[in-house]
Every structure is written in structure tokens, then in C-alpha cells.
Amino acid sequence: MFQRILVPTDFSENSRRALETALALAKREAGRVAVVHVIETLADAPDSELKAFYTALEKRARKQMAGLTDPFMKGPVPVETRVIFGKRAAEILKMAASLPADLIVLASRRIDMTEPAKGWGTISQKVALLAQCTVMMVK
């Protein structure tokens, strides 16, 4: 059922739980997991002016990605990693379409029910509403 699972990560503890959930699902289905981190780009800023900034962010992200995924690389589930640039929700959706993903498993923060409006517009909410495949949010 879920052969290609996409796990967007921000390297948080919730993202680690999302990855562990995706790996458990993929193991049952003999599937594969792709882990992606999107470095948010600044609108209307020439890339040439920010090259050193983006290079530093990418280097840090690749180190964090290795820390997150290395423990699972020799496991029974094939794991692919990517660090990309762009608008987070849009890039996650593009990658899901290009795999094509059967499932997106991503972290989601708990919404404070005393101020639920603060939870609207999150990356996980945008992905869940716009994805063309099944989405699982892990809290």
C-alpha cells in the first residue's frame, strides 16, 4: 500500500518520530523512505548576494540530516536523503509528486485549543490540504 514514503524534516524531535513511524510502515510494506529538508529561500533576494549564507545553511542541514538518518541507513528499509532550496510546502509537494509518494509522514505541532487560530497556516497543514496522496501527521 505504501511503497514510497516521503518524510519532510526540520530535524526536531517530532520529525524524528515521523521518520521512525515512516520506517515502521515501510518495513511492513517492503517500501522505501525519502527524507527531505527544505531550506527556505528569501523572496526577492538575489541568490548571488546570499550564496555564502545558503552554503552555510546547506552544510549545517547535511550534517543534521546525517545525524538523523545514519542510524537507519543499514536497516531493512532503503532510505534516500535530500536537502533542497525553495518554499517549504511547495517543494515538499513537488517532491511528493516526483517520487511519486504514496504517503507523506510529517511532524505536526499540537494546537493550543485556547488559541486555535495560531495553528492555522503551518507547513504540515498546507501539505495535508494540498497533497495528492495520503498524509499522516505525527505529534
PDB file of C-alpha atoms in Angstrom:
ATOM      1  CA  MET A   1       0.000   0.000   0.000  1.00  0.00           C
ATOM      2  CA  PHE A   2       2.739   2.488   0.979  1.00  0.00           C
ATOM      3  CA  GLN A   3       5.772   1.714  -1.164  1.00  0.00           C
ATOM      4  CA  ARG A   4       7.218   5.233  -1.427  1.00  0.00           C
ATOM      5  CA  ILE A   5       7.046   7.327   1.717  1.00  0.00           C
ATOM      6  CA  LEU A   6       8.208  10.935   1.919  1.00  0.00           C
ATOM      7  CA  VAL A   7       9.299  12.372   5.264  1.00  0.00           C
ATOM      8  CA  PRO A   8       9.897  16.132   5.344  1.00  0.00           C
ATOM      9  CA  THR A   9      12.102  17.066   8.296  1.00  0.00           C
ATOM     10  CA  ASP A  10      13.049  20.132  10.275  1.00  0.00           C
ATOM     11  CA  PHE A  11      15.321  17.939  12.454  1.00  0.00           C
ATOM     12  CA  SER A  12      13.087  18.325  15.513  1.00  0.00           C
ATOM     13  CA  GLU A  13      12.223  15.504  17.891  1.00  0.00           C
ATOM     14  CA  ASN A  14       8.765  15.377  16.281  1.00  0.00           C
ATOM     15  CA  SER A  15      10.447  14.891  12.896  1.00  0.00           C
ATOM     16  CA  ARG A  16      12.474  12.008  14.311  1.00  0.00           C
ATOM     17  CA  ARG A  17       9.237  10.368  15.471  1.00  0.00           C
ATOM     18  CA  ALA A  18       7.752  10.923  11.996  1.00  0.00           C
ATOM     19  CA  LEU A  19      10.783   9.212  10.430  1.00  0.00           C
ATOM     20  CA  GLU A  20      10.537   6.267  12.837  1.00  0.00           C
ATOM     21  CA  THR A  21       6.830   5.940  12.008  1.00  0.00           C
ATOM     22  CA  ALA A  22       7.554   6.029   8.266  1.00  0.00           C
ATOM     23  CA  LEU A  23      10.290   3.408   8.605  1.00  0.00           C
ATOM     24  CA  ALA A  24       7.983   1.075  10.532  1.00  0.00           C
ATOM     25  CA  LEU A  25       5.302   1.428   7.841  1.00  0.00           C
ATOM     26  CA  ALA A  26       7.800   0.958   5.018  1.00  0.00           C
ATOM     27  CA  LYS A  27       9.253  -2.147   6.668  1.00  0.00           C
ATOM     28  CA  ARG A  28       5.818  -3.795   6.728  1.00  0.00           C
ATOM     29  CA  GLU A  29       5.245  -2.981   3.060  1.00  0.00           C
ATOM     30  CA  ALA A  30       8.783  -3.542   1.752  1.00  0.00           C
ATOM     31  CA  GLY A  31       8.776   0.134   0.871  1.00  0.00           C
ATOM     32  CA  ARG A  32      11.285   2.954   0.606  1.00  0.00           C
ATOM     33  CA  VAL A  33      11.636   6.214   2.526  1.00  0.00           C
ATOM     34  CA  ALA A  34      12.820   9.555   1.167  1.00  0.00           C
ATOM     35  CA  VAL A  35      13.742  12.167   3.766  1.00  0.00           C
ATOM     36  CA  VAL A  36      13.817  15.796   2.646  1.00  0.00           C
ATOM     37  CA  HIS A  37      14.798  19.037   4.308  1.00  0.00           C
ATOM     38  CA  VAL A  38      13.847  22.254   2.544  1.00  0.00           C
ATOM     39  CA  ILE A  39      15.944  25.326   3.173  1.00  0.00           C
ATOM     40  CA  GLU A  40      13.540  28.233   2.873  1.00  0.00           C
ATOM     41  CA  THR A  41      14.680  30.821   0.349  1.00  0.00           C
ATOM     42  CA  LEU A  42      14.114  34.523   0.766  1.00  0.00           C
ATOM     43  CA  ALA A  43      11.740  36.151  -1.696  1.00  0.00           C
ATOM     44  CA  ASP A  44      13.046  38.943  -3.913  1.00  0.00           C
ATOM     45  CA  ALA A  45      16.644  38.481  -2.791  1.00  0.00           C
ATOM     46  CA  PRO A  46      19.251  37.738  -5.461  1.00  0.00           C
ATOM     47  CA  ASP A  47      20.838  34.352  -4.811  1.00  0.00           C
ATOM     48  CA  SER A  48      24.274  35.798  -5.580  1.00  0.00           C
ATOM     49  CA  GLU A  49      24.042  38.102  -2.552  1.00  0.00           C
ATOM     50  CA  LEU A  50      23.146  35.209  -0.275  1.00  0.00           C
ATOM     51  CA  LYS A  51      25.388  32.479  -1.675  1.00  0.00           C
ATOM     52  CA  ALA A  52      27.606  32.213   1.434  1.00  0.00           C
ATOM     53  CA  PHE A  53      24.529  32.252   3.682  1.00  0.00           C
ATOM     54  CA  TYR A  54      22.817  29.455   1.749  1.00  0.00           C
ATOM     55  CA  THR A  55      26.042  27.443   1.561  1.00  0.00           C
ATOM     56  CA  ALA A  56      26.378  27.587   5.349  1.00  0.00           C
ATOM     57  CA  LEU A  57      22.742  26.573   5.811  1.00  0.00           C
ATOM     58  CA  GLU A  58      23.161  23.663   3.408  1.00  0.00           C
ATOM     59  CA  LYS A  59      26.317  22.440   5.149  1.00  0.00           C
ATOM     60  CA  ARG A  60      24.560  22.529   8.532  1.00  0.00           C
ATOM     61  CA  ALA A  61      21.459  20.814   7.111  1.00  0.00           C
ATOM     62  CA  ARG A  62      23.504  17.991   5.578  1.00  0.00           C
ATOM     63  CA  LYS A  63      25.226  17.401   8.917  1.00  0.00           C
ATOM     64  CA  GLN A  64      21.872  17.329  10.720  1.00  0.00           C
ATOM     65  CA  MET A  65      20.434  15.035   8.031  1.00  0.00           C
ATOM     66  CA  ALA A  66      23.277  12.579   8.567  1.00  0.00           C
ATOM     67  CA  GLY A  67      22.697  12.678  12.314  1.00  0.00           C
ATOM     68  CA  LEU A  68      19.020  11.948  11.790  1.00  0.00           C
ATOM     69  CA  THR A  69      19.268   9.235   9.145  1.00  0.00           C
ATOM     70  CA  ASP A  70      22.639   7.493   9.645  1.00  0.00           C
ATOM     71  CA  PRO A  71      21.288   5.190  12.377  1.00  0.00           C
ATOM     72  CA  PHE A  72      18.757   3.830   9.859  1.00  0.00           C
ATOM     73  CA  MET A  73      20.934   3.548   6.739  1.00  0.00           C
ATOM     74  CA  LYS A  74      21.934  -0.075   7.356  1.00  0.00           C
ATOM     75  CA  GLY A  75      18.413  -1.137   8.295  1.00  0.00           C
ATOM     76  CA  PRO A  76      15.956  -3.143   6.226  1.00  0.00           C
ATOM     77  CA  VAL A  77      14.342  -0.074   4.618  1.00  0.00           C
ATOM     78  CA  PRO A  78      16.131   1.844   1.852  1.00  0.00           C
ATOM     79  CA  VAL A  79      16.491   5.495   2.886  1.00  0.00           C
ATOM     80  CA  GLU A  80      17.256   8.347   0.491  1.00  0.00           C
ATOM     81  CA  THR A  81      18.054  11.877   1.688  1.00  0.00           C
ATOM     82  CA  ARG A  82      17.802  15.254   0.008  1.00  0.00           C
ATOM     83  CA  VAL A  83      18.455  18.836   1.011  1.00  0.00           C
ATOM     84  CA  ILE A  84      16.767  21.290  -1.339  1.00  0.00           C
ATOM     85  CA  PHE A  85      16.014  25.007  -1.547  1.00  0.00           C
ATOM     86  CA  GLY A  86      12.705  26.798  -2.039  1.00  0.00           C
ATOM     87  CA  LYS A  87       9.388  27.391  -0.346  1.00  0.00           C
ATOM     88  CA  ARG A  88       8.871  24.550   2.105  1.00  0.00           C
ATOM     89  CA  ALA A  89       5.288  23.464   1.423  1.00  0.00           C
ATOM     90  CA  ALA A  90       5.627  23.868  -2.343  1.00  0.00           C
ATOM     91  CA  GLU A  91       8.892  21.902  -2.504  1.00  0.00           C
ATOM     92  CA  ILE A  92       7.512  19.101  -0.324  1.00  0.00           C
ATOM     93  CA  LEU A  93       4.501  18.808  -2.625  1.00  0.00           C
ATOM     94  CA  LYS A  94       6.720  18.841  -5.739  1.00  0.00           C
ATOM     95  CA  MET A  95       8.910  16.101  -4.335  1.00  0.00           C
ATOM     96  CA  ALA A  96       5.872  14.024  -3.359  1.00  0.00           C
ATOM     97  CA  ALA A  97       4.631  14.269  -6.949  1.00  0.00           C
ATOM     98  CA  SER A  98       8.023  13.472  -8.483  1.00  0.00           C
ATOM     99  CA  LEU A  99       8.677  10.301  -6.435  1.00  0.00           C
ATOM    100  CA  PRO A 100       5.628   9.685  -6.700  1.00  0.00           C
ATOM    101  CA  ALA A 101       4.895   9.279  -2.986  1.00  0.00           C
ATOM    102  CA  ASP A 102       2.139   7.007  -1.743  1.00  0.00           C
ATOM    103  CA  LEU A 103       2.326   8.614   1.696  1.00  0.00           C
ATOM    104  CA  ILE A 104       3.773  11.717   3.324  1.00  0.00           C
ATOM    105  CA  VAL A 105       4.605  11.356   7.016  1.00  0.00           C
ATOM    106  CA  LEU A 106       5.433  14.625   8.696  1.00  0.00           C
ATOM    107  CA  ALA A 107       5.633  16.179  12.121  1.00  0.00           C
ATOM    108  CA  SER A 108       2.885  18.446  13.310  1.00  0.00           C
ATOM    109  CA  ARG A 109       2.797  20.527  16.431  1.00  0.00           C
ATOM    110  CA  ARG A 110      -0.077  20.300  18.858  1.00  0.00           C
ATOM    111  CA  ILE A 111      -2.533  23.160  18.547  1.00  0.00           C
ATOM    112  CA  ASP A 112      -3.313  25.122  21.700  1.00  0.00           C
ATOM    113  CA  MET A 113      -7.083  24.834  21.929  1.00  0.00           C
ATOM    114  CA  THR A 114      -7.267  28.134  23.827  1.00  0.00           C
ATOM    115  CA  GLU A 115      -5.793  29.854  20.744  1.00  0.00           C
ATOM    116  CA  PRO A 116      -6.503  27.508  17.819  1.00  0.00           C
ATOM    117  CA  ALA A 117      -6.044  30.224  15.187  1.00  0.00           C
ATOM    118  CA  LYS A 118      -2.301  30.227  15.905  1.00  0.00           C
ATOM    119  CA  GLY A 119      -2.112  26.713  14.465  1.00  0.00           C
ATOM    120  CA  TRP A 120      -3.530  27.606  11.048  1.00  0.00           C
ATOM    121  CA  GLY A 121      -1.217  28.025   8.108  1.00  0.00           C
ATOM    122  CA  THR A 122       1.515  25.674   9.268  1.00  0.00           C
ATOM    123  CA  ILE A 123       3.604  23.720   6.774  1.00  0.00           C
ATOM    124  CA  SER A 124       2.001  20.442   7.885  1.00  0.00           C
ATOM    125  CA  GLN A 125      -1.478  21.878   7.422  1.00  0.00           C
ATOM    126  CA  LYS A 126      -0.674  23.192   3.930  1.00  0.00           C
ATOM    127  CA  VAL A 127       0.845  19.865   2.893  1.00  0.00           C
ATOM    128  CA  ALA A 128      -2.072  17.885   4.322  1.00  0.00           C
ATOM    129  CA  LEU A 129      -4.614  20.002   2.445  1.00  0.00           C
ATOM    130  CA  LEU A 130      -2.777  20.158  -0.884  1.00  0.00           C
ATOM    131  CA  ALA A 131      -1.071  16.771  -1.212  1.00  0.00           C
ATOM    132  CA  GLN A 132      -2.353  14.394  -3.864  1.00  0.00           C
ATOM    133  CA  CYS A 133      -1.506  11.362  -1.703  1.00  0.00           C
ATOM    134  CA  THR A 134      -2.268  10.208   1.817  1.00  0.00           C
ATOM    135  CA  VAL A 135      -0.747  12.316   4.595  1.00  0.00           C
ATOM    136  CA  MET A 136      -0.036  11.228   8.166  1.00  0.00           C
ATOM    137  CA  MET A 137       0.799  13.875  10.757  1.00  0.00           C
ATOM    138  CA  VAL A 138       2.792  12.752  13.787  1.00  0.00           C
ATOM    139  CA  LYS A 139       2.562  14.727  17.023  1.00  0.00           C
TER     140      LYS A 139
END
